Amino acid sequence: MKQVAEDIYEVKLPLAGSSLKELSSYIIKGQEKNCIIDVGFETEECTRILQEAVDALALDRSKTDILLTHSHRDHCGNLPNLYQQFGRIRCSAWDAMEITGQDPVSREAYMENSFLKCGIPGKLLEYMPPQSDISVPVPPEKISVAEEQDVFSYGRYRFRVLDLKGHMPGMIGFYDEGAGIFFCGDHVLNKITPNIGYYKEGDHSLANYINNLKKIRNLPVTHVFPAHRGEISCLSERVDEILEHHRERLDEITGVLSAKPMCAFEAAGKMTWYYKEGNFQNYPLVMKWMATSEILAHLQYLWEQGEVSRFGGPGETYIYRYGS
């Protein structure tokens, strides 16, 4: 555990088996109430490290809330080990639906639709490992839904909720304007860019992500604390780098499509990648799906902008052609 600002502590939680290596969880210690931002995987090690940090700071668990930036497993997975001892769980409405098990679309149906729209052969679904982010649903009565512009007070800090959807439909951040402290979750990361995938028709993942990058680019900040890869030294510069990355990806995709119409899976196989020496064909199936889902989100963006044509109905794979 390391103090990173007044009354703010970073606790690094190991993410066994993940290329991300670790999650930076943050504890804010107040006089009356405290909070923890994101809680890691559901493992004995993550639970032990977090509980030891809480004990070292002499926090009253019943007066310590858990704030979630979003409901990916490395951020919310450990809730089943923690929610009974701690205070409220504050998260977006979308994530509340996810962690309480109230999503009307089953994970199986979501994966089937994702494979279909991407153009990944459906027979490969049986080889996909389970994609559940939380093993046991959290009781709805433990949840307080956080909406943009809500303000939560913990000690000297007043954190305003920012809608940061893009990486996930329910992504939020927490910003104290007076102190210039911004907890951005996975919205802005050093060295890597968050996966911007396709969720369902009408989600506009990449458009939302780009708009929300621009929204926070010029925030007055003294500290920007992400969930991975260390503190952001210059928010505006890092936002500009990520925006340029996506512009380059969009240009590369239109170049790939200029050869012939194709689905996202075929296009992904022709793109430049850096994971595992860039050989897409050698990627594990989970990585192929994540990469293809991101290409699909970019293709959807190009289609929404009128730069490509799209063919395929509700029960069909989407095929894209360069030009209108």
Coordinates of C-alpha atoms in Angstrom, one line a residue:
M1 CA 0.0 0.0 0.0
K2 CA 1.3 3.5 -0.9
Q3 CA 0.0 6.9 -0.1
V4 CA -0.4 8.8 -3.4
A5 CA -2.2 12.0 -2.2
E6 CA -3.6 13.3 1.1
D7 CA -5.8 10.6 2.6
I8 CA -5.6 8.5 -0.6
Y9 CA -3.9 5.2 -0.8
E10 CA -3.1 2.9 -3.7
V11 CA -3.3 -0.8 -3.2
K12 CA -2.0 -3.0 -6.0
L13 CA -4.0 -6.2 -6.4
P14 CA -2.5 -9.1 -8.5
L15 CA -4.5 -10.2 -11.5
A16 CA -3.3 -13.8 -11.9
G17 CA -3.4 -15.0 -15.5
S18 CA -4.2 -11.6 -16.9
S19 CA -1.8 -9.7 -19.2
L20 CA -2.8 -6.6 -17.2
K21 CA -0.7 -8.1 -14.2
E22 CA -2.4 -6.0 -11.5
L23 CA -5.2 -3.6 -10.6
S24 CA -4.6 -0.3 -8.7
S25 CA -7.4 -0.2 -6.1
Y26 CA -7.7 3.1 -4.2
I27 CA -8.8 3.8 -0.7
I28 CA -9.9 7.2 0.4
K29 CA -9.9 7.7 4.2
G30 CA -12.3 10.2 5.7
Q31 CA -13.4 11.3 9.1
E32 CA -17.0 9.9 8.9
K33 CA -17.0 7.7 5.8
N34 CA -14.4 6.0 3.6
C35 CA -14.4 4.4 0.2
I36 CA -12.6 1.8 -1.9
I37 CA -12.5 2.3 -5.7
D38 CA -12.5 -1.1 -7.5
V39 CA -11.7 -4.4 -5.8
G40 CA -10.0 -6.9 -8.1
F41 CA -10.5 -10.6 -8.9
E42 CA -12.3 -13.0 -6.6
T43 CA -9.2 -14.6 -5.2
E44 CA -7.9 -15.2 -1.7
E45 CA -4.8 -13.1 -2.5
C46 CA -6.8 -10.0 -3.6
T47 CA -9.1 -10.3 -0.6
R48 CA -6.3 -10.7 1.8
I49 CA -4.3 -7.7 0.4
L50 CA -7.3 -5.5 0.5
Q51 CA -8.5 -6.5 3.9
E52 CA -5.0 -6.0 5.3
A53 CA -4.9 -2.5 3.9
V54 CA -8.3 -1.7 5.4
D55 CA -7.0 -3.0 8.8
A56 CA -3.7 -1.0 8.5
L57 CA -5.8 2.2 8.0
A58 CA -8.1 1.3 10.9
L59 CA -11.2 1.7 8.8
D60 CA -14.7 0.9 10.0
R61 CA -15.9 -1.5 7.2
S62 CA -19.5 -0.6 7.8
K63 CA -18.7 3.0 7.0
T64 CA -16.6 2.2 4.0
D65 CA -18.3 2.2 0.6
I66 CA -17.2 0.4 -2.5
L67 CA -17.2 2.5 -5.7
L68 CA -17.0 0.7 -9.1
T69 CA -15.7 2.4 -12.2
H70 CA -17.2 -0.5 -14.2
S71 CA -18.2 -4.2 -13.9
H72 CA -15.3 -6.0 -15.6
R73 CA -14.0 -8.9 -13.5
D74 CA -10.8 -7.3 -12.5
H75 CA -12.8 -4.4 -11.0
C76 CA -15.9 -6.1 -9.5
G77 CA -15.1 -9.8 -9.3
N78 CA -14.1 -9.7 -5.6
L79 CA -17.5 -8.3 -4.5
P80 CA -18.8 -11.7 -3.3
N81 CA -16.0 -11.7 -0.7
L82 CA -16.6 -8.2 0.5
Y83 CA -20.1 -6.8 0.1
Q84 CA -21.5 -8.2 3.4
Q85 CA -18.9 -6.4 5.5
F86 CA -18.8 -3.1 3.7
G87 CA -21.1 -0.2 3.2
R88 CA -22.9 0.8 0.0
I89 CA -21.8 -0.3 -3.5
R90 CA -22.0 2.7 -5.8
C91 CA -22.0 2.1 -9.5
S92 CA -23.8 3.1 -12.8
A93 CA -27.2 1.7 -13.5
W94 CA -25.8 -0.5 -16.3
D95 CA -23.3 -2.0 -13.9
A96 CA -25.9 -2.4 -11.1
M97 CA -27.9 -4.5 -13.6
E98 CA -24.8 -6.6 -14.3
I99 CA -23.6 -7.3 -10.7
T100 CA -27.1 -8.0 -9.4
G101 CA -27.8 -10.6 -12.1
Q102 CA -30.7 -8.6 -13.6
D103 CA -29.5 -8.2 -17.2
P104 CA -32.4 -9.4 -19.4
V105 CA -29.9 -10.7 -21.9
S106 CA -28.1 -13.9 -20.8
R107 CA -24.3 -14.1 -21.2
E108 CA -24.8 -17.0 -23.5
A109 CA -27.2 -15.0 -25.8
Y110 CA -24.8 -12.0 -25.7
M111 CA -21.9 -14.2 -26.8
E112 CA -23.9 -15.9 -29.6
N113 CA -24.9 -12.5 -30.9
S114 CA -21.3 -11.1 -30.7
F115 CA -19.9 -14.1 -32.6
L116 CA -22.6 -13.8 -35.2
K117 CA -22.1 -10.0 -35.8
C118 CA -18.3 -10.4 -35.8
G119 CA -18.5 -13.3 -38.3
I120 CA -16.6 -15.7 -36.0
P121 CA -17.8 -19.3 -36.7
G122 CA -20.5 -20.2 -34.2
K123 CA -19.0 -23.7 -33.7
L124 CA -16.1 -22.1 -31.8
L125 CA -18.4 -20.9 -29.0
E126 CA -18.0 -24.2 -27.2
Y127 CA -14.3 -23.5 -26.8
M128 CA -14.8 -20.2 -25.2
P129 CA -14.1 -20.1 -21.4
P130 CA -16.9 -18.7 -19.2
Q131 CA -17.2 -15.0 -19.5
S132 CA -18.9 -14.2 -16.2
D133 CA -17.5 -11.1 -14.4
I134 CA -19.0 -12.0 -11.0
S135 CA -19.7 -15.4 -9.5
V136 CA -22.5 -14.6 -7.1
P137 CA -25.0 -11.7 -7.7
V138 CA -24.9 -8.9 -5.2
P139 CA -28.3 -8.2 -3.5
P140 CA -29.9 -5.2 -5.1
E141 CA -30.5 -3.6 -1.6
K142 CA -26.7 -3.1 -1.3
I143 CA -26.5 -1.0 -4.5
S144 CA -26.7 2.8 -4.8
V145 CA -26.9 3.8 -8.5
A146 CA -24.6 6.6 -9.4
E147 CA -25.5 9.0 -12.2
E148 CA -23.5 11.7 -13.9
Q149 CA -23.1 14.9 -11.7
D150 CA -23.9 13.0 -8.5
V151 CA -21.5 14.0 -5.7
F152 CA -20.1 11.7 -3.1
S153 CA -18.3 13.1 0.0
Y154 CA -15.5 11.2 1.7
G155 CA -13.4 13.2 4.2
R156 CA -11.9 16.2 2.5
Y157 CA -13.0 15.1 -1.0
R158 CA -16.2 15.7 -3.0
F159 CA -16.2 13.4 -6.0
R160 CA -18.4 14.2 -8.9
V161 CA -19.5 11.3 -11.1
L162 CA -18.5 11.5 -14.7
D163 CA -20.2 9.3 -17.4
L164 CA -17.3 7.7 -19.3
K165 CA -19.1 5.1 -21.3
G166 CA -17.1 3.5 -24.2
H167 CA -14.9 0.8 -22.7
M168 CA -18.1 -0.4 -21.2
P169 CA -21.6 1.0 -21.5
G170 CA -21.7 1.7 -17.7
M171 CA -18.2 3.1 -17.3
I172 CA -17.9 6.0 -14.8
G173 CA -15.2 8.1 -13.2
F174 CA -14.8 10.1 -10.0
Y175 CA -13.5 13.7 -10.1
D176 CA -12.8 16.2 -7.3
E177 CA -12.6 19.6 -9.0
G178 CA -11.3 21.4 -5.9
A179 CA -8.4 19.0 -5.4
G180 CA -7.9 18.2 -9.1
I181 CA -8.0 14.5 -8.5
F182 CA -9.5 12.2 -11.1
F183 CA -10.1 8.5 -10.8
C184 CA -10.5 7.4 -14.4
G185 CA -10.7 3.6 -14.2
D186 CA -9.8 2.1 -17.6
H187 CA -10.9 5.2 -19.6
V188 CA -7.3 6.5 -20.0
L189 CA -4.3 4.3 -19.5
N190 CA -0.6 4.6 -19.9
K191 CA 1.2 2.6 -22.7
I192 CA -1.9 0.6 -23.6
T193 CA -5.4 1.5 -24.8
P194 CA -8.6 0.0 -23.3
N195 CA -10.5 -2.5 -25.5
I196 CA -13.5 -0.7 -27.1
G197 CA -15.7 -3.6 -28.2
Y198 CA -19.1 -4.1 -29.7
Y199 CA -21.9 -4.7 -27.2
K200 CA -25.2 -4.5 -29.1
E201 CA -26.8 -2.5 -31.9
G202 CA -27.2 1.2 -30.9
D203 CA -24.5 1.3 -28.2
H204 CA -22.1 3.4 -30.3
S205 CA -19.1 2.2 -28.3
L206 CA -16.4 4.0 -30.2
A207 CA -18.3 7.2 -30.7
N208 CA -19.1 7.4 -27.0
Y209 CA -15.5 6.6 -26.1
I210 CA -14.1 9.4 -28.4
N211 CA -16.7 11.9 -27.2
N212 CA -15.9 11.1 -23.5
L213 CA -12.1 11.4 -24.1
K214 CA -12.7 14.9 -25.5
K215 CA -15.0 15.7 -22.5
I216 CA -12.2 15.0 -20.0
R217 CA -9.2 16.2 -22.0
N218 CA -9.0 19.6 -20.4
L219 CA -10.1 18.9 -16.9
P220 CA -8.0 20.8 -14.4
V221 CA -6.1 18.0 -12.6
T222 CA -3.2 17.5 -10.3
H223 CA -3.5 13.7 -10.2
V224 CA -5.0 11.3 -12.6
F225 CA -5.3 7.8 -11.1
P226 CA -6.1 5.0 -13.6
A227 CA -6.8 1.3 -12.7
H228 CA -3.7 0.0 -14.5
R229 CA -0.2 1.1 -15.6
G230 CA 0.4 3.9 -13.2
E231 CA -0.5 7.6 -12.7
I232 CA -1.1 9.6 -15.9
S233 CA 1.5 12.5 -15.9
C234 CA -0.3 14.7 -18.5
L235 CA -3.9 14.0 -19.2
S236 CA -4.3 16.1 -22.3
E237 CA -1.2 14.6 -24.0
R238 CA -2.3 11.0 -23.2
V239 CA -5.9 11.7 -24.5
D240 CA -4.4 13.1 -27.7
E241 CA -2.2 10.0 -28.2
I242 CA -5.2 7.7 -27.7
L243 CA -7.3 9.7 -30.2
E244 CA -4.6 9.5 -32.7
H245 CA -4.3 5.8 -32.2
H246 CA -8.0 5.4 -33.0
R247 CA -7.7 7.6 -36.1
E248 CA -4.9 5.4 -37.3
R249 CA -6.9 2.3 -36.7
L250 CA -9.9 3.7 -38.6
D251 CA -7.6 4.6 -41.5
E252 CA -6.1 1.1 -41.5
I253 CA -9.5 -0.5 -41.5
T254 CA -10.7 1.5 -44.5
G255 CA -7.5 0.5 -46.3
V256 CA -8.2 -3.2 -45.5
L257 CA -11.9 -2.8 -46.8
S258 CA -10.8 -1.1 -50.0
A259 CA -9.7 -4.6 -51.3
K260 CA -13.2 -6.1 -50.9
P261 CA -16.3 -6.2 -48.6
M262 CA -15.7 -8.3 -45.5
C263 CA -16.9 -9.1 -42.0
A264 CA -15.1 -7.9 -38.8
F265 CA -13.4 -11.3 -38.3
E266 CA -11.9 -11.3 -41.7
A267 CA -10.8 -7.7 -41.4
A268 CA -9.2 -8.4 -38.0
G269 CA -7.1 -11.1 -39.6
K270 CA -5.6 -8.4 -41.9
M271 CA -5.0 -5.7 -39.3
T272 CA -1.7 -4.8 -37.5
W273 CA -1.5 -6.3 -34.0
Y274 CA 1.2 -6.3 -31.3
Y275 CA 0.1 -9.0 -28.9
K276 CA 2.1 -12.2 -29.4
E277 CA 4.3 -10.8 -32.1
G278 CA 1.2 -9.6 -34.0
N279 CA 0.2 -13.0 -35.4
F280 CA -3.6 -12.9 -35.1
Q281 CA -4.0 -16.5 -36.3
N282 CA -2.1 -17.7 -33.2
Y283 CA -4.1 -15.7 -30.7
P284 CA -6.1 -17.7 -28.1
L285 CA -9.8 -17.7 -29.0
V286 CA -10.7 -15.1 -26.2
M287 CA -8.1 -12.7 -27.6
K288 CA -9.4 -13.2 -31.2
W289 CA -12.9 -12.5 -30.0
M290 CA -11.8 -9.3 -28.1
A291 CA -9.7 -8.1 -31.1
T292 CA -12.5 -8.8 -33.5
S293 CA -15.1 -7.1 -31.3
E294 CA -12.9 -4.0 -31.3
I295 CA -12.7 -4.0 -35.1
L296 CA -16.5 -4.4 -35.2
A297 CA -16.9 -1.3 -33.0
H298 CA -14.6 0.6 -35.4
L299 CA -16.6 -0.6 -38.4
Q300 CA -19.8 0.4 -36.7
Y301 CA -18.3 3.9 -36.1
L302 CA -17.3 4.2 -39.8
W303 CA -20.8 3.1 -40.8
E304 CA -22.4 5.6 -38.5
Q305 CA -20.2 8.3 -40.0
G306 CA -21.3 7.2 -43.5
E307 CA -17.8 6.1 -44.6
V308 CA -18.7 2.5 -45.2
S309 CA -21.8 0.6 -46.2
R310 CA -23.2 -2.3 -44.1
F311 CA -25.1 -5.3 -45.1
G312 CA -26.9 -7.9 -42.9
G313 CA -30.0 -8.0 -40.8
P314 CA -30.7 -8.9 -37.1
G315 CA -29.9 -12.6 -37.5
E316 CA -27.0 -12.2 -39.9
T317 CA -23.3 -11.4 -39.8
Y318 CA -22.5 -7.8 -40.7
I319 CA -20.6 -7.3 -43.9
Y320 CA -18.9 -3.9 -44.6
R321 CA -17.9 -2.3 -47.9
Y322 CA -15.7 0.8 -48.2
G323 CA -17.7 3.7 -49.6
S324 CA -21.4 4.5 -49.4

